[in-house]
Amino acid sequence: MIDIFYGDDEESHNGFQAWRQMNVDGFHMTEKTAGQFIVHYAQDKRENSAGRGCNHQGVSGNEYRDDKDGCYTTVRKVCSNSLAELIAWAREKDGYSTRNCKHCDTKRFPFPPGH
């Protein structure tokens, strides 16, 4: 199931953070420019017990306006427990593209094959 969080507001930010906390093995895409998404593991590596993920997404416990980034959903976040589902969602949209976060998709923690 795809969940989308978008808006510079507390409700969107907290919804995204709650999704991340409930879906620790999931993935999310961050829209950097219109229709161009970067795929990440749901959790920040500082909170993942194995150290999986990146450290530029912020931890899922950060509240709205808690850190320098303020609100994590000022850019669209598209979330799913299935990486293949996220990629398929983007492919269905005309002109959308995805690329993997080079800090998340590593030799130690590679993204699942077949996406």
mmCIF file of N, CA and C in Angstrom:
data_model
loop_
_atom_site.group_PDB
_atom_site.id
_atom_site.type_symbol
_atom_site.label_atom_id
_atom_site.label_comp_id
_atom_site.label_asym_id
_atom_site.label_seq_id
_atom_site.Cartn_x
_atom_site.Cartn_y
_atom_site.Cartn_z
ATOM 1 N N MET A 1 0.832 -1.175 0.000
ATOM 2 C CA MET A 1 0.000 0.000 0.000
ATOM 3 C C MET A 1 0.885 1.251 0.000
ATOM 4 N N ILE A 2 0.552 2.191 -0.838
ATOM 5 C CA ILE A 2 1.269 3.457 -0.946
ATOM 6 C C ILE A 2 0.631 4.472 0.006
ATOM 7 N N ASP A 3 1.470 5.153 0.770
ATOM 8 C CA ASP A 3 1.034 6.271 1.602
ATOM 9 C C ASP A 3 1.834 7.493 1.176
ATOM 10 N N ILE A 4 1.152 8.625 1.041
ATOM 11 C CA ILE A 4 1.801 9.856 0.610
ATOM 12 C C ILE A 4 1.601 10.925 1.680
ATOM 13 N N PHE A 5 2.706 11.578 2.018
ATOM 14 C CA PHE A 5 2.684 12.650 3.001
ATOM 15 C C PHE A 5 3.302 13.884 2.341
ATOM 16 N N TYR A 6 2.563 14.992 2.400
ATOM 17 C CA TYR A 6 3.038 16.191 1.722
ATOM 18 C C TYR A 6 2.376 17.419 2.327
ATOM 19 N N GLY A 7 3.165 18.357 2.727
ATOM 20 C CA GLY A 7 2.648 19.614 3.255
ATOM 21 C C GLY A 7 3.554 20.152 4.338
ATOM 22 N N ASP A 8 3.661 21.447 4.407
ATOM 23 C CA ASP A 8 4.476 22.099 5.423
ATOM 24 C C ASP A 8 3.604 22.359 6.651
ATOM 25 N N ASP A 9 3.209 21.254 7.288
ATOM 26 C CA ASP A 9 2.333 21.365 8.442
ATOM 27 C C ASP A 9 2.597 20.208 9.404
ATOM 28 N N GLU A 10 2.174 20.402 10.630
ATOM 29 C CA GLU A 10 2.429 19.433 11.692
ATOM 30 C C GLU A 10 1.749 18.088 11.428
ATOM 31 N N GLU A 11 0.542 18.103 10.895
ATOM 32 C CA GLU A 11 -0.184 16.858 10.649
ATOM 33 C C GLU A 11 0.540 15.972 9.629
ATOM 34 N N SER A 12 0.996 16.566 8.520
ATOM 35 C CA SER A 12 1.712 15.793 7.504
ATOM 36 C C SER A 12 3.034 15.263 8.049
ATOM 37 N N HIS A 13 3.789 16.138 8.721
ATOM 38 C CA HIS A 13 5.073 15.740 9.301
ATOM 39 C C HIS A 13 4.885 14.587 10.288
ATOM 40 N N ASN A 14 3.950 14.735 11.221
ATOM 41 C CA ASN A 14 3.734 13.705 12.235
ATOM 42 C C ASN A 14 3.192 12.414 11.639
ATOM 43 N N GLY A 15 2.388 12.509 10.596
ATOM 44 C CA GLY A 15 1.902 11.311 9.917
ATOM 45 C C GLY A 15 3.041 10.529 9.283
ATOM 46 N N PHE A 16 3.946 11.243 8.630
ATOM 47 C CA PHE A 16 5.119 10.606 8.021
ATOM 48 C C PHE A 16 5.997 9.969 9.088
ATOM 49 N N GLN A 17 6.249 10.687 10.170
ATOM 50 C CA GLN A 17 7.084 10.159 11.240
ATOM 51 C C GLN A 17 6.442 8.915 11.868
ATOM 52 N N ALA A 18 5.143 8.929 12.072
ATOM 53 C CA ALA A 18 4.445 7.761 12.623
ATOM 54 C C ALA A 18 4.551 6.576 11.665
ATOM 55 N N TRP A 19 4.430 6.848 10.345
ATOM 56 C CA TRP A 19 4.560 5.774 9.357
ATOM 57 C C TRP A 19 5.948 5.152 9.460
ATOM 58 N N ARG A 20 6.974 5.960 9.549
ATOM 59 C CA ARG A 20 8.357 5.467 9.643
ATOM 60 C C ARG A 20 8.545 4.596 10.887
ATOM 61 N N GLN A 21 7.972 5.017 11.997
ATOM 62 C CA GLN A 21 8.109 4.261 13.243
ATOM 63 C C GLN A 21 7.385 2.917 13.180
ATOM 64 N N MET A 22 6.273 2.862 12.458
ATOM 65 C CA MET A 22 5.494 1.618 12.345
ATOM 66 C C MET A 22 5.983 0.708 11.222
ATOM 67 N N ASN A 23 6.830 1.212 10.349
ATOM 68 C CA ASN A 23 7.266 0.466 9.164
ATOM 69 C C ASN A 23 8.787 0.498 9.046
ATOM 70 N N VAL A 24 9.465 -0.005 10.063
ATOM 71 C CA VAL A 24 10.928 0.117 10.136
ATOM 72 C C VAL A 24 11.638 -0.586 8.983
ATOM 73 N N ASP A 25 11.001 -1.560 8.361
ATOM 74 C CA ASP A 25 11.607 -2.255 7.230
ATOM 75 C C ASP A 25 11.104 -1.730 5.889
ATOM 76 N N GLY A 26 10.401 -0.606 5.921
ATOM 77 C CA GLY A 26 9.839 -0.038 4.712
ATOM 78 C C GLY A 26 10.805 0.888 3.986
ATOM 79 N N PHE A 27 10.258 1.564 2.987
ATOM 80 C CA PHE A 27 11.012 2.481 2.133
ATOM 81 C C PHE A 27 10.186 3.741 1.919
ATOM 82 N N HIS A 28 10.864 4.830 1.657
ATOM 83 C CA HIS A 28 10.157 6.033 1.227
ATOM 84 C C HIS A 28 10.959 6.736 0.139
ATOM 85 N N MET A 29 10.223 7.437 -0.694
ATOM 86 C CA MET A 29 10.842 8.233 -1.746
ATOM 87 C C MET A 29 10.639 9.698 -1.397
ATOM 88 N N THR A 30 11.694 10.477 -1.569
ATOM 89 C CA THR A 30 11.654 11.913 -1.361
ATOM 90 C C THR A 30 11.727 12.594 -2.719
ATOM 91 N N GLU A 31 10.775 13.485 -2.985
ATOM 92 C CA GLU A 31 10.757 14.203 -4.267
ATOM 93 C C GLU A 31 11.682 15.409 -4.176
ATOM 94 N N LYS A 32 12.791 15.345 -4.882
ATOM 95 C CA LYS A 32 13.770 16.434 -4.852
ATOM 96 C C LYS A 32 13.361 17.567 -5.790
ATOM 97 N N THR A 33 13.031 17.235 -7.013
ATOM 98 C CA THR A 33 12.447 18.190 -7.951
ATOM 99 C C THR A 33 11.217 17.501 -8.522
ATOM 100 N N ALA A 34 10.375 18.246 -9.181
ATOM 101 C CA ALA A 34 9.097 17.711 -9.649
ATOM 102 C C ALA A 34 9.267 16.397 -10.406
ATOM 103 N N GLY A 35 8.703 15.325 -9.847
ATOM 104 C CA GLY A 35 8.715 14.017 -10.494
ATOM 105 C C GLY A 35 10.011 13.242 -10.368
ATOM 106 N N GLN A 36 10.994 13.757 -9.649
ATOM 107 C CA GLN A 36 12.270 13.056 -9.476
ATOM 108 C C GLN A 36 12.431 12.679 -8.006
ATOM 109 N N PHE A 37 12.476 11.375 -7.756
ATOM 110 C CA PHE A 37 12.457 10.854 -6.402
ATOM 111 C C PHE A 37 13.745 10.114 -6.053
ATOM 112 N N ILE A 38 14.136 10.219 -4.786
ATOM 113 C CA ILE A 38 15.257 9.447 -4.249
ATOM 114 C C ILE A 38 14.677 8.460 -3.254
ATOM 115 N N VAL A 39 15.064 7.183 -3.401
ATOM 116 C CA VAL A 39 14.536 6.109 -2.558
ATOM 117 C C VAL A 39 15.443 5.900 -1.350
ATOM 118 N N HIS A 40 14.815 5.817 -0.174
ATOM 119 C CA HIS A 40 15.525 5.624 1.095
ATOM 120 C C HIS A 40 14.900 4.480 1.892
ATOM 121 N N TYR A 41 15.698 3.911 2.791
ATOM 122 C CA TYR A 41 15.108 3.060 3.823
ATOM 123 C C TYR A 41 14.284 3.961 4.738
ATOM 124 N N ALA A 42 13.270 3.393 5.381
ATOM 125 C CA ALA A 42 12.373 4.182 6.231
ATOM 126 C C ALA A 42 13.097 4.812 7.413
ATOM 127 N N GLN A 43 13.986 4.066 8.031
ATOM 128 C CA GLN A 43 14.655 4.567 9.217
ATOM 129 C C GLN A 43 15.997 5.211 8.903
ATOM 130 N N ASP A 44 16.339 6.179 9.701
ATOM 131 C CA ASP A 44 17.649 6.807 9.691
ATOM 132 C C ASP A 44 18.637 5.825 10.312
ATOM 133 N N LYS A 45 19.870 5.791 9.838
ATOM 134 C CA LYS A 45 20.836 4.814 10.350
ATOM 135 C C LYS A 45 21.170 5.026 11.817
ATOM 136 N N ARG A 46 20.948 6.219 12.333
ATOM 137 C CA ARG A 46 21.213 6.479 13.750
ATOM 138 C C ARG A 46 20.186 5.815 14.659
ATOM 139 N N GLU A 47 19.031 5.431 14.115
ATOM 140 C CA GLU A 47 18.013 4.776 14.926
ATOM 141 C C GLU A 47 17.827 3.306 14.571
ATOM 142 N N ASN A 48 18.375 2.867 13.454
ATOM 143 C CA ASN A 48 18.253 1.468 13.049
ATOM 144 C C ASN A 48 19.298 0.650 13.794
ATOM 145 N N SER A 49 18.871 -0.401 14.459
ATOM 146 C CA SER A 49 19.779 -1.178 15.311
ATOM 147 C C SER A 49 20.948 -1.787 14.537
ATOM 148 N N ALA A 50 20.768 -2.045 13.240
ATOM 149 C CA ALA A 50 21.847 -2.602 12.419
ATOM 150 C C ALA A 50 22.697 -1.508 11.767
ATOM 151 N N GLY A 51 22.238 -0.262 11.835
ATOM 152 C CA GLY A 51 22.958 0.828 11.188
ATOM 153 C C GLY A 51 22.585 1.010 9.729
ATOM 154 N N ARG A 52 21.443 0.463 9.322
ATOM 155 C CA ARG A 52 20.977 0.545 7.933
ATOM 156 C C ARG A 52 20.306 1.898 7.698
ATOM 157 N N GLY A 53 20.522 2.468 6.540
ATOM 158 C CA GLY A 53 19.893 3.725 6.164
ATOM 159 C C GLY A 53 20.924 4.812 5.972
ATOM 160 N N CYS A 54 20.459 6.034 5.919
ATOM 161 C CA CYS A 54 21.350 7.181 5.781
ATOM 162 C C CYS A 54 21.139 8.102 6.976
ATOM 163 N N ASN A 55 21.960 9.109 7.079
ATOM 164 C CA ASN A 55 21.803 10.014 8.214
ATOM 165 C C ASN A 55 21.383 11.419 7.800
ATOM 166 N N HIS A 56 20.872 11.567 6.599
ATOM 167 C CA HIS A 56 20.425 12.890 6.180
ATOM 168 C C HIS A 56 18.904 13.012 6.094
ATOM 169 N N GLN A 57 18.185 12.012 6.570
ATOM 170 C CA GLN A 57 16.725 12.072 6.579
ATOM 171 C C GLN A 57 16.161 12.486 7.934
ATOM 172 N N GLY A 58 16.978 12.466 8.965
ATOM 173 C CA GLY A 58 16.493 12.774 10.305
ATOM 174 C C GLY A 58 15.835 11.559 10.928
ATOM 175 N N VAL A 59 15.861 11.491 12.231
ATOM 176 C CA VAL A 59 15.274 10.332 12.918
ATOM 177 C C VAL A 59 13.756 10.455 12.976
ATOM 178 N N SER A 60 13.090 9.315 13.071
ATOM 179 C CA SER A 60 11.630 9.305 13.029
ATOM 180 C C SER A 60 10.994 9.833 14.312
ATOM 181 N N GLY A 61 11.803 10.075 15.340
ATOM 182 C CA GLY A 61 11.271 10.628 16.578
ATOM 183 C C GLY A 61 11.258 12.151 16.612
ATOM 184 N N ASN A 62 11.870 12.789 15.611
ATOM 185 C CA ASN A 62 11.890 14.255 15.591
ATOM 186 C C ASN A 62 10.489 14.793 15.355
ATOM 187 N N GLU A 63 10.085 15.688 16.227
ATOM 188 C CA GLU A 63 8.765 16.303 16.113
ATOM 189 C C GLU A 63 8.813 17.473 15.131
ATOM 190 N N TYR A 64 7.673 17.918 14.741
ATOM 191 C CA TYR A 64 7.524 19.065 13.844
ATOM 192 C C TYR A 64 8.317 20.259 14.381
ATOM 193 N N ARG A 65 9.180 20.791 13.548
ATOM 194 C CA ARG A 65 10.014 21.949 13.859
ATOM 195 C C ARG A 65 11.043 21.699 14.959
ATOM 196 N N ASP A 66 11.357 20.414 15.235
ATOM 197 C CA ASP A 66 12.330 20.060 16.273
ATOM 198 C C ASP A 66 13.779 20.311 15.869
ATOM 199 N N ASP A 67 14.084 20.145 14.593
ATOM 200 C CA ASP A 67 15.478 20.271 14.169
ATOM 201 C C ASP A 67 15.602 21.293 13.046
ATOM 202 N N LYS A 68 16.793 21.412 12.504
ATOM 203 C CA LYS A 68 17.063 22.423 11.479
ATOM 204 C C LYS A 68 16.208 22.254 10.233
ATOM 205 N N ASP A 69 15.783 21.004 9.930
ATOM 206 C CA ASP A 69 14.949 20.763 8.745
ATOM 207 C C ASP A 69 13.493 21.128 8.999
ATOM 208 N N GLY A 70 13.101 21.228 10.240
ATOM 209 C CA GLY A 70 11.776 21.703 10.607
ATOM 210 C C GLY A 70 10.644 20.750 10.306
ATOM 211 N N CYS A 71 10.290 20.660 9.052
ATOM 212 C CA CYS A 71 9.194 19.802 8.614
ATOM 213 C C CYS A 71 9.704 18.876 7.521
ATOM 214 N N TYR A 72 9.555 17.576 7.733
ATOM 215 C CA TYR A 72 10.086 16.593 6.781
ATOM 216 C C TYR A 72 9.199 16.394 5.561
ATOM 217 N N THR A 73 8.019 17.000 5.550
ATOM 218 C CA THR A 73 7.103 16.771 4.429
ATOM 219 C C THR A 73 6.872 18.027 3.589
ATOM 220 N N THR A 74 7.802 18.980 3.666
ATOM 221 C CA THR A 74 7.687 20.127 2.763
ATOM 222 C C THR A 74 7.928 19.679 1.326
ATOM 223 N N VAL A 75 8.614 18.547 1.162
ATOM 224 C CA VAL A 75 8.706 17.869 -0.132
ATOM 225 C C VAL A 75 7.944 16.556 0.003
ATOM 226 N N ARG A 76 7.358 16.109 -1.073
ATOM 227 C CA ARG A 76 6.501 14.922 -1.040
ATOM 228 C C ARG A 76 7.284 13.678 -0.645
ATOM 229 N N LYS A 77 6.684 12.887 0.255
ATOM 230 C CA LYS A 77 7.209 11.588 0.671
ATOM 231 C C LYS A 77 6.197 10.539 0.238
ATOM 232 N N VAL A 78 6.671 9.555 -0.512
ATOM 233 C CA VAL A 78 5.831 8.447 -0.970
ATOM 234 C C VAL A 78 6.384 7.199 -0.301
ATOM 235 N N CYS A 79 5.542 6.498 0.446
ATOM 236 C CA CYS A 79 6.008 5.422 1.325
ATOM 237 C C CYS A 79 5.321 4.094 1.030
ATOM 238 N N SER A 80 6.071 3.013 1.239
ATOM 239 C CA SER A 80 5.529 1.663 1.108
ATOM 240 C C SER A 80 6.489 0.686 1.776
ATOM 241 N N ASN A 81 5.953 -0.454 2.176
ATOM 242 C CA ASN A 81 6.807 -1.538 2.666
ATOM 243 C C ASN A 81 7.419 -2.317 1.516
ATOM 244 N N SER A 82 6.950 -2.052 0.308
ATOM 245 C CA SER A 82 7.432 -2.745 -0.889
ATOM 246 C C SER A 82 8.179 -1.773 -1.796
ATOM 247 N N LEU A 83 9.468 -2.018 -1.962
ATOM 248 C CA LEU A 83 10.256 -1.190 -2.872
ATOM 249 C C LEU A 83 9.723 -1.313 -4.296
ATOM 250 N N ALA A 84 9.359 -2.514 -4.701
ATOM 251 C CA ALA A 84 8.832 -2.725 -6.051
ATOM 252 C C ALA A 84 7.557 -1.912 -6.271
ATOM 253 N N GLU A 85 6.719 -1.815 -5.255
ATOM 254 C CA GLU A 85 5.486 -1.039 -5.367
ATOM 255 C C GLU A 85 5.791 0.454 -5.550
ATOM 256 N N LEU A 86 6.780 0.957 -4.839
ATOM 257 C CA LEU A 86 7.168 2.359 -5.005
ATOM 258 C C LEU A 86 7.667 2.641 -6.416
ATOM 259 N N ILE A 87 8.521 1.770 -6.907
ATOM 260 C CA ILE A 87 9.078 1.956 -8.248
ATOM 261 C C ILE A 87 7.966 1.878 -9.294
ATOM 262 N N ALA A 88 7.052 0.928 -9.115
ATOM 263 C CA ALA A 88 5.923 0.795 -10.045
ATOM 264 C C ALA A 88 5.046 2.045 -10.010
ATOM 265 N N TRP A 89 4.816 2.592 -8.834
ATOM 266 C CA TRP A 89 4.010 3.814 -8.692
ATOM 267 C C TRP A 89 4.645 4.940 -9.516
ATOM 268 N N ALA A 90 5.955 5.115 -9.388
ATOM 269 C CA ALA A 90 6.642 6.179 -10.128
ATOM 270 C C ALA A 90 6.603 5.929 -11.634
ATOM 271 N N ARG A 91 6.767 4.681 -12.044
ATOM 272 C CA ARG A 91 6.760 4.353 -13.480
ATOM 273 C C ARG A 91 5.404 4.615 -14.123
ATOM 274 N N GLU A 92 4.329 4.475 -13.331
ATOM 275 C CA GLU A 92 2.984 4.714 -13.852
ATOM 276 C C GLU A 92 2.729 6.187 -14.151
ATOM 277 N N LYS A 93 3.498 7.048 -13.535
ATOM 278 C CA LYS A 93 3.331 8.495 -13.719
ATOM 279 C C LYS A 93 4.198 8.952 -14.884
ATOM 280 N N ASP A 94 3.646 9.759 -15.750
ATOM 281 C CA ASP A 94 4.371 10.236 -16.916
ATOM 282 C C ASP A 94 5.515 11.157 -16.496
ATOM 283 N N GLY A 95 6.734 10.777 -16.832
ATOM 284 C CA GLY A 95 7.894 11.608 -16.581
ATOM 285 C C GLY A 95 8.528 11.485 -15.210
ATOM 286 N N TYR A 96 8.007 10.616 -14.344
ATOM 287 C CA TYR A 96 8.593 10.446 -13.014
ATOM 288 C C TYR A 96 9.801 9.519 -13.105
ATOM 289 N N SER A 97 10.786 9.780 -12.272
ATOM 290 C CA SER A 97 11.969 8.927 -12.233
ATOM 291 C C SER A 97 12.381 8.691 -10.785
ATOM 292 N N THR A 98 13.157 7.621 -10.588
ATOM 293 C CA THR A 98 13.656 7.294 -9.258
ATOM 294 C C THR A 98 15.144 6.966 -9.347
ATOM 295 N N ARG A 99 15.809 7.205 -8.244
ATOM 296 C CA ARG A 99 17.174 6.718 -8.092
ATOM 297 C C ARG A 99 17.346 6.360 -6.622
ATOM 298 N N ASN A 100 18.211 5.410 -6.372
ATOM 299 C CA ASN A 100 18.453 4.949 -5.010
ATOM 300 C C ASN A 100 19.403 5.893 -4.295
ATOM 301 N N CYS A 101 19.147 6.100 -3.015
ATOM 302 C CA CYS A 101 20.068 6.868 -2.183
ATOM 303 C C CYS A 101 21.361 6.067 -2.056
ATOM 304 N N LYS A 102 22.470 6.670 -2.413
ATOM 305 C CA LYS A 102 23.743 5.951 -2.373
ATOM 306 C C LYS A 102 24.202 5.681 -0.946
ATOM 307 N N HIS A 103 23.619 6.358 0.029
ATOM 308 C CA HIS A 103 23.961 6.123 1.430
ATOM 309 C C HIS A 103 23.117 5.008 2.035
ATOM 310 N N CYS A 104 21.951 4.762 1.466
ATOM 311 C CA CYS A 104 21.065 3.686 1.947
ATOM 312 C C CYS A 104 21.366 2.362 1.235
ATOM 313 N N ASP A 105 21.419 2.401 -0.096
ATOM 314 C CA ASP A 105 21.612 1.206 -0.923
ATOM 315 C C ASP A 105 23.110 0.932 -1.035
ATOM 316 N N THR A 106 23.630 0.152 -0.090
ATOM 317 C CA THR A 106 25.067 -0.093 0.006
ATOM 318 C C THR A 106 25.378 -1.576 -0.130
ATOM 319 N N LYS A 107 26.646 -1.913 -0.232
ATOM 320 C CA LYS A 107 27.036 -3.324 -0.276
ATOM 321 C C LYS A 107 26.608 -4.053 0.985
ATOM 322 N N ARG A 108 26.694 -3.381 2.111
ATOM 323 C CA ARG A 108 26.312 -4.010 3.378
ATOM 324 C C ARG A 108 24.795 -4.158 3.501
ATOM 325 N N PHE A 109 24.040 -3.171 2.993
ATOM 326 C CA PHE A 109 22.580 -3.176 3.076
ATOM 327 C C PHE A 109 21.963 -2.898 1.707
ATOM 328 N N PRO A 110 22.150 -3.809 0.752
ATOM 329 C CA PRO A 110 21.610 -3.554 -0.587
ATOM 330 C C PRO A 110 20.083 -3.590 -0.603
ATOM 331 N N PHE A 111 19.523 -2.766 -1.461
ATOM 332 C CA PHE A 111 18.080 -2.814 -1.665
ATOM 333 C C PHE A 111 17.722 -4.168 -2.278
ATOM 334 N N PRO A 112 16.496 -4.632 -2.054
ATOM 335 C CA PRO A 112 16.083 -5.923 -2.623
ATOM 336 C C PRO A 112 16.204 -5.930 -4.143
ATOM 337 N N PRO A 113 16.623 -7.061 -4.712
ATOM 338 C CA PRO A 113 16.723 -7.147 -6.180
ATOM 339 C C PRO A 113 15.345 -7.170 -6.822
ATOM 340 N N GLY A 114 15.314 -6.903 -8.095
ATOM 341 C CA GLY A 114 14.075 -7.048 -8.852
ATOM 342 C C GLY A 114 13.220 -5.814 -8.888
ATOM 343 N N HIS A 115 13.755 -4.690 -8.559
ATOM 344 C CA HIS A 115 12.959 -3.469 -8.664
ATOM 345 C C HIS A 115 13.465 -2.704 -9.829
#
